[in-house]
PDB file of C-alpha atoms in Angstrom:
ATOM      1  CA  UNK A 187       0.002   0.034   0.038  1.00  0.00           C
ATOM      2  CA  UNK A 188       1.152   3.595  -0.658  1.00  0.00           C
ATOM      3  CA  UNK A 189       2.535   4.832   2.683  1.00  0.00           C
ATOM      4  CA  UNK A 190       1.075   7.929   4.074  1.00  0.00           C
ATOM      5  CA  UNK A 191       3.800  10.425   4.469  1.00  0.00           C
ATOM      6  CA  UNK A 192       1.939  12.464   6.857  1.00  0.00           C
ATOM      7  CA  UNK A 193       2.711  10.133   9.636  1.00  0.00           C
ATOM      8  CA  UNK A 194       6.433  10.410   8.981  1.00  0.00           C
ATOM      9  CA  UNK A 195       6.322  14.118   8.991  1.00  0.00           C
ATOM     10  CA  UNK A 196       4.621  14.062  12.266  1.00  0.00           C
ATOM     11  CA  UNK A 197       7.401  11.682  13.628  1.00  0.00           C
ATOM     12  CA  UNK A 198      10.103  13.979  12.156  1.00  0.00           C
ATOM     13  CA  UNK A 199       8.660  17.104  13.653  1.00  0.00           C
ATOM     14  CA  UNK A 200       8.112  18.769  10.281  1.00  0.00           C
ATOM     15  CA  UNK A 201       5.136  20.985  10.113  1.00  0.00           C
ATOM     16  CA  UNK A 202       2.469  19.520   7.768  1.00  0.00           C
ATOM     17  CA  UNK A 203       1.109  22.254   5.293  1.00  0.00           C
ATOM     18  CA  UNK A 204      -2.494  21.405   4.547  1.00  0.00           C
ATOM     19  CA  UNK A 205      -4.667  23.185   1.635  1.00  0.00           C
ATOM     20  CA  UNK A 206      -8.296  23.528   2.420  1.00  0.00           C
ATOM     21  CA  UNK A 207     -10.740  23.172  -0.643  1.00  0.00           C
ATOM     22  CA  UNK A 208     -14.143  24.557  -0.473  1.00  0.00           C
ATOM     23  CA  UNK A 209     -14.908  25.244  -4.091  1.00  0.00           C
ATOM     24  CA  UNK A 210     -16.134  22.209  -5.816  1.00  0.00           C
ATOM     25  CA  UNK A 211     -13.749  22.122  -8.835  1.00  0.00           C
ATOM     26  CA  UNK A 212     -11.365  19.487  -9.702  1.00  0.00           C
ATOM     27  CA  UNK A 213      -9.270  21.878 -11.699  1.00  0.00           C
ATOM     28  CA  UNK A 214      -8.819  24.165  -8.866  1.00  0.00           C
ATOM     29  CA  UNK A 215      -8.056  21.122  -6.441  1.00  0.00           C
ATOM     30  CA  UNK A 216      -5.392  20.123  -8.878  1.00  0.00           C
ATOM     31  CA  UNK A 217      -3.928  23.620  -9.101  1.00  0.00           C
ATOM     32  CA  UNK A 218      -3.993  23.945  -5.269  1.00  0.00           C
ATOM     33  CA  UNK A 219      -2.505  20.573  -4.739  1.00  0.00           C
ATOM     34  CA  UNK A 220       0.439  21.358  -7.131  1.00  0.00           C
ATOM     35  CA  UNK A 221       1.214  24.368  -4.967  1.00  0.00           C
ATOM     36  CA  UNK A 222       3.504  22.453  -2.514  1.00  0.00           C
ATOM     37  CA  UNK A 223       1.151  21.478   0.209  1.00  0.00           C
ATOM     38  CA  UNK A 224       1.796  18.200   1.970  1.00  0.00           C
ATOM     39  CA  UNK A 225      -1.956  17.524   2.025  1.00  0.00           C
ATOM     40  CA  UNK A 226      -5.172  18.997   0.629  1.00  0.00           C
ATOM     41  CA  UNK A 227      -8.480  18.518   2.370  1.00  0.00           C
ATOM     42  CA  UNK A 228     -11.726  18.486   0.679  1.00  0.00           C
ATOM     43  CA  UNK A 229     -14.524  20.327   3.008  1.00  0.00           C
ATOM     44  CA  UNK A 230     -17.889  18.288   2.439  1.00  0.00           C
ATOM     45  CA  UNK A 231     -19.243  20.161   5.613  1.00  0.00           C
ATOM     46  CA  UNK A 232     -19.206  23.682   4.523  1.00  0.00           C
ATOM     47  CA  UNK A 233     -17.768  23.344   0.905  1.00  0.00           C
ATOM     48  CA  UNK A 234     -19.770  24.001  -2.069  1.00  0.00           C
ATOM     49  CA  UNK A 235     -19.832  20.365  -3.639  1.00  0.00           C
ATOM     50  CA  UNK A 236     -21.522  17.034  -3.675  1.00  0.00           C
ATOM     51  CA  UNK A 237     -20.078  13.811  -3.620  1.00  0.00           C
ATOM     52  CA  UNK A 238     -19.470  13.480  -7.496  1.00  0.00           C
ATOM     53  CA  UNK A 239     -17.516  16.699  -7.282  1.00  0.00           C
ATOM     54  CA  UNK A 240     -15.472  15.406  -4.221  1.00  0.00           C
ATOM     55  CA  UNK A 241     -14.527  12.295  -6.097  1.00  0.00           C
ATOM     56  CA  UNK A 242     -13.087  14.179  -9.024  1.00  0.00           C
ATOM     57  CA  UNK A 243     -11.312  16.320  -6.667  1.00  0.00           C
ATOM     58  CA  UNK A 244      -9.757  13.371  -4.791  1.00  0.00           C
ATOM     59  CA  UNK A 245      -8.573  12.143  -8.260  1.00  0.00           C
ATOM     60  CA  UNK A 246      -7.107  15.388  -9.245  1.00  0.00           C
ATOM     61  CA  UNK A 247      -5.324  15.721  -5.885  1.00  0.00           C
ATOM     62  CA  UNK A 248      -3.887  12.326  -6.515  1.00  0.00           C
ATOM     63  CA  UNK A 249      -2.052  13.345  -9.747  1.00  0.00           C
ATOM     64  CA  UNK A 250       0.118  15.317  -7.073  1.00  0.00           C
ATOM     65  CA  UNK A 251       2.421  14.661  -4.164  1.00  0.00           C
ATOM     66  CA  UNK A 252      -0.144  16.066  -1.821  1.00  0.00           C
ATOM     67  CA  UNK A 253      -2.096  13.559   0.394  1.00  0.00           C
ATOM     68  CA  UNK A 254      -5.876  13.713  -0.261  1.00  0.00           C
ATOM     69  CA  UNK A 255      -7.982  14.230   2.980  1.00  0.00           C
ATOM     70  CA  UNK A 256     -11.547  15.045   3.439  1.00  0.00           C
ATOM     71  CA  UNK A 257     -13.707  16.572   6.019  1.00  0.00           C
ATOM     72  CA  UNK A 258     -17.259  14.814   5.990  1.00  0.00           C
ATOM     73  CA  UNK A 259     -20.357  16.785   6.395  1.00  0.00           C
ATOM     74  CA  UNK A 260     -20.950  14.846   9.772  1.00  0.00           C
ATOM     75  CA  UNK A 261     -19.918  11.912  11.873  1.00  0.00           C
ATOM     76  CA  UNK A 262     -21.921   9.531   9.636  1.00  0.00           C
ATOM     77  CA  UNK A 263     -20.308   6.164   9.100  1.00  0.00           C
ATOM     78  CA  UNK A 264     -21.886   5.729   5.520  1.00  0.00           C
ATOM     79  CA  UNK A 265     -20.258   9.077   4.511  1.00  0.00           C
ATOM     80  CA  UNK A 266     -17.030   8.328   6.235  1.00  0.00           C
ATOM     81  CA  UNK A 267     -16.809   4.914   4.613  1.00  0.00           C
ATOM     82  CA  UNK A 268     -17.641   6.470   1.178  1.00  0.00           C
ATOM     83  CA  UNK A 269     -15.084   8.976   1.200  1.00  0.00           C
ATOM     84  CA  UNK A 270     -12.339   6.501   2.109  1.00  0.00           C
ATOM     85  CA  UNK A 271     -13.554   4.060  -0.451  1.00  0.00           C
ATOM     86  CA  UNK A 272     -13.088   7.072  -2.871  1.00  0.00           C
ATOM     87  CA  UNK A 273      -9.570   7.411  -1.970  1.00  0.00           C
ATOM     88  CA  UNK A 274      -9.339   9.883   0.894  1.00  0.00           C
ATOM     89  CA  UNK A 275      -6.236   8.809   3.041  1.00  0.00           C
ATOM     90  CA  UNK A 276      -7.481  10.491   6.033  1.00  0.00           C
ATOM     91  CA  UNK A 277     -10.696  12.100   7.630  1.00  0.00           C
ATOM     92  CA  UNK A 278     -11.097  15.421   9.723  1.00  0.00           C
ATOM     93  CA  UNK A 279     -14.301  14.637  11.418  1.00  0.00           C
ATOM     94  CA  UNK A 280     -16.416  17.614  12.643  1.00  0.00           C
ATOM     95  CA  UNK A 281     -18.174  18.051  16.089  1.00  0.00           C
ATOM     96  CA  UNK A 282     -16.596  15.370  18.125  1.00  0.00           C
ATOM     97  CA  UNK A 283     -17.716  16.252  21.685  1.00  0.00           C
ATOM     98  CA  UNK A 284     -17.679  12.893  23.483  1.00  0.00           C
ATOM     99  CA  UNK A 285     -15.555   9.747  23.572  1.00  0.00           C
ATOM    100  CA  UNK A 286     -18.620   7.873  22.193  1.00  0.00           C
ATOM    101  CA  UNK A 287     -18.447  10.251  19.214  1.00  0.00           C
ATOM    102  CA  UNK A 288     -14.741   9.726  18.584  1.00  0.00           C
ATOM    103  CA  UNK A 289     -15.145   5.854  19.059  1.00  0.00           C
ATOM    104  CA  UNK A 290     -18.158   5.947  16.339  1.00  0.00           C
ATOM    105  CA  UNK A 291     -15.805   7.918  13.985  1.00  0.00           C
ATOM    106  CA  UNK A 292     -12.702   5.722  14.423  1.00  0.00           C
ATOM    107  CA  UNK A 293     -14.669   2.503  14.143  1.00  0.00           C
ATOM    108  CA  UNK A 294     -16.135   3.640  10.676  1.00  0.00           C
ATOM    109  CA  UNK A 295     -12.527   4.257   9.442  1.00  0.00           C
ATOM    110  CA  UNK A 296     -10.995   0.825  10.581  1.00  0.00           C
ATOM    111  CA  UNK A 297     -11.655  -2.580   8.978  1.00  0.00           C
ATOM    112  CA  UNK A 298     -12.515  -5.360  11.371  1.00  0.00           C
ATOM    113  CA  UNK A 299     -11.414  -6.384  14.069  1.00  0.00           C
ATOM    114  CA  UNK A 300     -10.336  -2.912  14.905  1.00  0.00           C
ATOM    115  CA  UNK A 301     -13.484  -1.372  13.598  1.00  0.00           C
ATOM    116  CA  UNK A 302     -16.645  -1.649  11.617  1.00  0.00           C
ATOM    117  CA  UNK A 303     -15.672  -0.462   8.311  1.00  0.00           C
ATOM    118  CA  UNK A 304     -17.345  -2.319   5.425  1.00  0.00           C
ATOM    119  CA  UNK A 305     -15.342  -3.705   2.649  1.00  0.00           C
ATOM    120  CA  UNK A 306     -15.639  -1.939  -0.715  1.00  0.00           C
ATOM    121  CA  UNK A 307     -12.518   0.296  -1.187  1.00  0.00           C
ATOM    122  CA  UNK A 308     -13.243   0.783  -4.946  1.00  0.00           C
ATOM    123  CA  UNK A 309     -10.896   3.761  -5.684  1.00  0.00           C
ATOM    124  CA  UNK A 310      -9.081   3.269  -2.549  1.00  0.00           C
ATOM    125  CA  UNK A 311      -7.216   0.241  -4.171  1.00  0.00           C
ATOM    126  CA  UNK A 312      -6.413   2.342  -7.225  1.00  0.00           C
ATOM    127  CA  UNK A 313      -4.786   4.836  -5.258  1.00  0.00           C
ATOM    128  CA  UNK A 314      -3.434   2.802  -2.283  1.00  0.00           C
ATOM    129  CA  UNK A 315      -2.641  -0.350  -3.902  1.00  0.00           C
ATOM    130  CA  UNK A 316      -3.525  -3.971  -4.073  1.00  0.00           C
ATOM    131  CA  UNK A 317      -2.891  -4.625  -0.456  1.00  0.00           C
ATOM    132  CA  UNK A 318      -4.967  -1.632   0.684  1.00  0.00           C
ATOM    133  CA  UNK A 319      -7.391  -3.678   2.828  1.00  0.00           C
ATOM    134  CA  UNK A 320      -4.698  -5.394   4.696  1.00  0.00           C
ATOM    135  CA  UNK A 321      -2.900  -2.249   5.503  1.00  0.00           C
ATOM    136  CA  UNK A 322      -5.310   0.635   5.501  1.00  0.00           C
ATOM    137  CA  UNK A 323      -5.840   0.575   9.314  1.00  0.00           C
ATOM    138  CA  UNK A 324      -2.300   1.611   9.727  1.00  0.00           C
ATOM    139  CA  UNK A 325      -2.252   4.212   7.139  1.00  0.00           C
ATOM    140  CA  UNK A 326      -5.488   6.031   7.085  1.00  0.00           C
ATOM    141  CA  UNK A 327      -5.478   9.056   9.419  1.00  0.00           C
ATOM    142  CA  UNK A 328      -8.413   9.835  11.755  1.00  0.00           C
ATOM    143  CA  UNK A 329      -8.372  13.389  13.157  1.00  0.00           C
ATOM    144  CA  UNK A 330     -11.360  14.425  15.630  1.00  0.00           C
ATOM    145  CA  UNK A 331     -12.319  18.255  15.560  1.00  0.00           C
ATOM    146  CA  UNK A 332     -12.470  19.868  18.704  1.00  0.00           C
ATOM    147  CA  UNK A 333     -14.880  22.794  18.430  1.00  0.00           C
ATOM    148  CA  UNK A 334     -17.508  22.664  21.029  1.00  0.00           C
ATOM    149  CA  UNK A 335     -17.430  23.279  24.819  1.00  0.00           C
ATOM    150  CA  UNK A 336     -18.566  19.682  25.562  1.00  0.00           C
ATOM    151  CA  UNK A 337     -15.509  18.503  23.229  1.00  0.00           C
ATOM    152  CA  UNK A 338     -13.126  20.781  25.245  1.00  0.00           C
ATOM    153  CA  UNK A 339     -14.459  19.276  28.497  1.00  0.00           C
ATOM    154  CA  UNK A 340     -14.243  15.578  27.367  1.00  0.00           C
ATOM    155  CA  UNK A 341     -10.801  16.154  25.661  1.00  0.00           C
ATOM    156  CA  UNK A 342      -8.829  13.780  27.844  1.00  0.00           C
ATOM    157  CA  UNK A 343     -11.561  10.837  27.146  1.00  0.00           C
ATOM    158  CA  UNK A 344     -11.615  11.726  23.315  1.00  0.00           C
ATOM    159  CA  UNK A 345      -7.692  11.572  23.156  1.00  0.00           C
ATOM    160  CA  UNK A 346      -7.932   8.200  24.852  1.00  0.00           C
ATOM    161  CA  UNK A 347      -9.989   6.787  22.179  1.00  0.00           C
ATOM    162  CA  UNK A 348      -8.093   3.753  20.649  1.00  0.00           C
ATOM    163  CA  UNK A 349      -7.178   4.273  17.101  1.00  0.00           C
ATOM    164  CA  UNK A 350      -7.620   7.970  17.048  1.00  0.00           C
ATOM    165  CA  UNK A 351      -4.661   9.600  15.402  1.00  0.00           C
ATOM    166  CA  UNK A 352      -5.084  13.154  16.492  1.00  0.00           C
ATOM    167  CA  UNK A 353      -7.241  16.201  17.018  1.00  0.00           C
ATOM    168  CA  UNK A 354      -7.976  19.299  14.682  1.00  0.00           C
ATOM    169  CA  UNK A 355      -9.079  22.520  16.204  1.00  0.00           C
ATOM    170  CA  UNK A 356     -11.928  24.465  14.705  1.00  0.00           C
ATOM    171  CA  UNK A 357     -11.161  27.705  16.219  1.00  0.00           C
ATOM    172  CA  UNK A 358     -14.253  29.654  14.755  1.00  0.00           C
ATOM    173  CA  UNK A 359     -16.883  27.104  16.129  1.00  0.00           C
ATOM    174  CA  UNK A 360     -14.948  26.662  19.445  1.00  0.00           C
ATOM    175  CA  UNK A 361     -14.869  30.382  19.933  1.00  0.00           C
ATOM    176  CA  UNK A 362     -18.711  30.744  19.466  1.00  0.00           C
ATOM    177  CA  UNK A 363     -19.109  27.775  21.785  1.00  0.00           C
ATOM    178  CA  UNK A 364     -17.034  29.711  24.434  1.00  0.00           C
ATOM    179  CA  UNK A 365     -18.792  33.014  23.899  1.00  0.00           C
ATOM    180  CA  UNK A 366     -15.897  34.750  21.969  1.00  0.00           C
ATOM    181  CA  UNK A 367     -15.671  36.296  18.404  1.00  0.00           C
ATOM    182  CA  UNK A 368     -14.882  33.885  15.807  1.00  0.00           C
ATOM    183  CA  UNK A 369     -11.370  34.912  15.032  1.00  0.00           C
ATOM    184  CA  UNK A 370      -8.932  32.069  14.141  1.00  0.00           C
ATOM    185  CA  UNK A 371      -5.849  33.696  15.648  1.00  0.00           C
ATOM    186  CA  UNK A 372      -7.797  35.257  18.522  1.00  0.00           C
ATOM    187  CA  UNK A 373      -5.775  36.952  21.494  1.00  0.00           C
ATOM    188  CA  UNK A 374      -8.653  36.544  23.556  1.00  0.00           C
ATOM    189  CA  UNK A 375      -7.369  34.830  26.801  1.00  0.00           C
ATOM    190  CA  UNK A 376     -10.151  32.317  26.843  1.00  0.00           C
ATOM    191  CA  UNK A 377      -9.491  31.255  23.353  1.00  0.00           C
ATOM    192  CA  UNK A 378      -5.566  31.356  23.680  1.00  0.00           C
ATOM    193  CA  UNK A 379      -6.076  29.027  26.736  1.00  0.00           C
ATOM    194  CA  UNK A 380      -8.540  26.758  25.314  1.00  0.00           C
ATOM    195  CA  UNK A 381      -6.477  26.206  22.064  1.00  0.00           C
ATOM    196  CA  UNK A 382      -3.306  25.626  24.034  1.00  0.00           C
ATOM    197  CA  UNK A 383      -4.981  23.202  26.165  1.00  0.00           C
ATOM    198  CA  UNK A 384      -6.146  21.106  23.095  1.00  0.00           C
ATOM    199  CA  UNK A 385      -2.615  21.253  21.684  1.00  0.00           C
ATOM    200  CA  UNK A 386      -0.683  20.417  24.844  1.00  0.00           C
ATOM    201  CA  UNK A 387      -2.896  17.641  25.845  1.00  0.00           C
ATOM    202  CA  UNK A 388      -2.865  16.066  22.431  1.00  0.00           C
ATOM    203  CA  UNK A 389       0.918  16.488  22.347  1.00  0.00           C
ATOM    204  CA  UNK A 390       1.363  14.830  25.689  1.00  0.00           C
ATOM    205  CA  UNK A 391      -0.814  11.942  24.343  1.00  0.00           C
ATOM    206  CA  UNK A 392       1.371  11.547  21.379  1.00  0.00           C
ATOM    207  CA  UNK A 393      -1.443  12.666  19.039  1.00  0.00           C
ATOM    208  CA  UNK A 394      -1.106  14.755  15.869  1.00  0.00           C
ATOM    209  CA  UNK A 395      -2.308  18.259  16.393  1.00  0.00           C
ATOM    210  CA  UNK A 396      -3.841  20.293  13.694  1.00  0.00           C
ATOM    211  CA  UNK A 397      -5.597  23.721  13.480  1.00  0.00           C
ATOM    212  CA  UNK A 398      -7.339  25.959  10.897  1.00  0.00           C
ATOM    213  CA  UNK A 399      -5.753  29.223  10.414  1.00  0.00           C
ATOM    214  CA  UNK A 400      -6.632  32.660   8.787  1.00  0.00           C
ATOM    215  CA  UNK A 401      -3.687  32.431   6.355  1.00  0.00           C
ATOM    216  CA  UNK A 402       0.091  32.283   6.133  1.00  0.00           C
ATOM    217  CA  UNK A 403       0.890  34.528   9.010  1.00  0.00           C
ATOM    218  CA  UNK A 404      -1.561  32.708  11.344  1.00  0.00           C
ATOM    219  CA  UNK A 405      -0.333  29.338  10.265  1.00  0.00           C
ATOM    220  CA  UNK A 406       3.326  30.310  11.066  1.00  0.00           C
ATOM    221  CA  UNK A 407       2.157  31.477  14.362  1.00  0.00           C
ATOM    222  CA  UNK A 408       0.528  28.101  15.015  1.00  0.00           C
ATOM    223  CA  UNK A 409       3.678  26.242  13.929  1.00  0.00           C
ATOM    224  CA  UNK A 410       5.839  28.219  16.496  1.00  0.00           C
ATOM    225  CA  UNK A 411       3.178  27.309  19.142  1.00  0.00           C
ATOM    226  CA  UNK A 412       3.873  23.634  18.205  1.00  0.00           C
ATOM    227  CA  UNK A 413       0.968  22.568  16.082  1.00  0.00           C
ATOM    228  CA  UNK A 414       1.985  19.519  13.799  1.00  0.00           C
ATOM    229  CA  UNK A 415      -0.572  20.290  10.932  1.00  0.00           C
ATOM    230  CA  UNK A 416      -1.591  23.895   9.813  1.00  0.00           C
ATOM    231  CA  UNK A 417      -4.208  24.955   7.243  1.00  0.00           C
ATOM    232  CA  UNK A 418      -3.328  28.554   6.038  1.00  0.00           C
ATOM    233  CA  UNK A 419      -6.935  29.547   4.825  1.00  0.00           C
ATOM    234  CA  UNK A 420      -9.167  27.960   2.338  1.00  0.00           C
ATOM    235  CA  UNK A 421      -9.130  28.253  -1.473  1.00  0.00           C
ATOM    236  CA  UNK A 422     -11.894  30.852  -1.555  1.00  0.00           C
ATOM    237  CA  UNK A 423     -10.270  33.153   0.920  1.00  0.00           C
ATOM    238  CA  UNK A 424      -6.902  32.890  -0.966  1.00  0.00           C
ATOM    239  CA  UNK A 425      -8.449  33.519  -4.311  1.00  0.00           C
ATOM    240  CA  UNK A 426     -10.413  36.454  -3.007  1.00  0.00           C
ATOM    241  CA  UNK A 427      -7.189  37.886  -1.356  1.00  0.00           C
ATOM    242  CA  UNK A 428      -5.453  37.360  -4.649  1.00  0.00           C
ATOM    243  CA  UNK A 429      -7.915  39.119  -6.717  1.00  0.00           C
ATOM    244  CA  UNK A 430      -8.256  41.979  -4.229  1.00  0.00           C
ATOM    245  CA  UNK A 431      -4.322  42.522  -4.331  1.00  0.00           C
ATOM    246  CA  UNK A 432      -4.233  42.357  -8.274  1.00  0.00           C
ATOM    247  CA  UNK A 433      -6.956  45.100  -8.517  1.00  0.00           C
ATOM    248  CA  UNK A 434      -5.227  47.312  -5.900  1.00  0.00           C
ATOM    249  CA  UNK A 435      -2.097  47.126  -8.064  1.00  0.00           C
ATOM    250  CA  UNK A 436      -4.026  48.262 -11.163  1.00  0.00           C
ATOM    251  CA  UNK A 437      -5.792  50.931  -9.250  1.00  0.00           C
ATOM    252  CA  UNK A 438      -2.503  52.171  -7.965  1.00  0.00           C
ATOM    253  CA  UNK A 439      -1.124  52.417 -11.250  1.00  0.00           C
ATOM    254  CA  UNK A 440      -4.174  54.579 -12.474  1.00  0.00           C
ATOM    255  CA  UNK A 441      -3.933  56.847  -9.482  1.00  0.00           C
TER     256      UNK A 441
END
């Protein structure tokens, strides 16, 4: 089976750069994945695409060195299994608030006896290789999103879930849950303490730590804080920023 290099990067202490794809376009996914990221995540929760578009995006990412990941719309075993069957090499599952949530998530991502994943890897075999079923449990990444007050309260129990590879902070939802403004790199002491609590607890448990960021500067800050995986904004935000910068340059020339 094709190895998952994100695991090796974590062990080596190399920051993992993760793209975030919210626009349902295989062409854009291919362009972004060629940009030098270690991984590219297709956002099925808030992204503007259906499963057919997500499948084409997974295929596009697979033409590059970036590892294809996905965020499902919910902790639904059927959707989790389908995304893995389509070739996702890891899932970032939203709204994990309890140990039971985490166990349900992990079980859907692992073949028996470690879990309850149904056999039918389809495109997983094409991307992963003929021994996919025998080795997938050891390569597929499972990252639980911590983005609720309950998830924060149950953090230690979530981290103790067998087979869970790590956690991923959803700073905007977590901020709303804690009564703070949804600013990814907020200096609000409540948010600063909450995010560091997640990071330090996960690191102490030997788990991968990930976080969504507002952009490159925010991602650099999180790397300095010790996060293993950072997402420097999503495709739509980066595209809007590039358009605005281009138009400012033209406007400056006409002034």
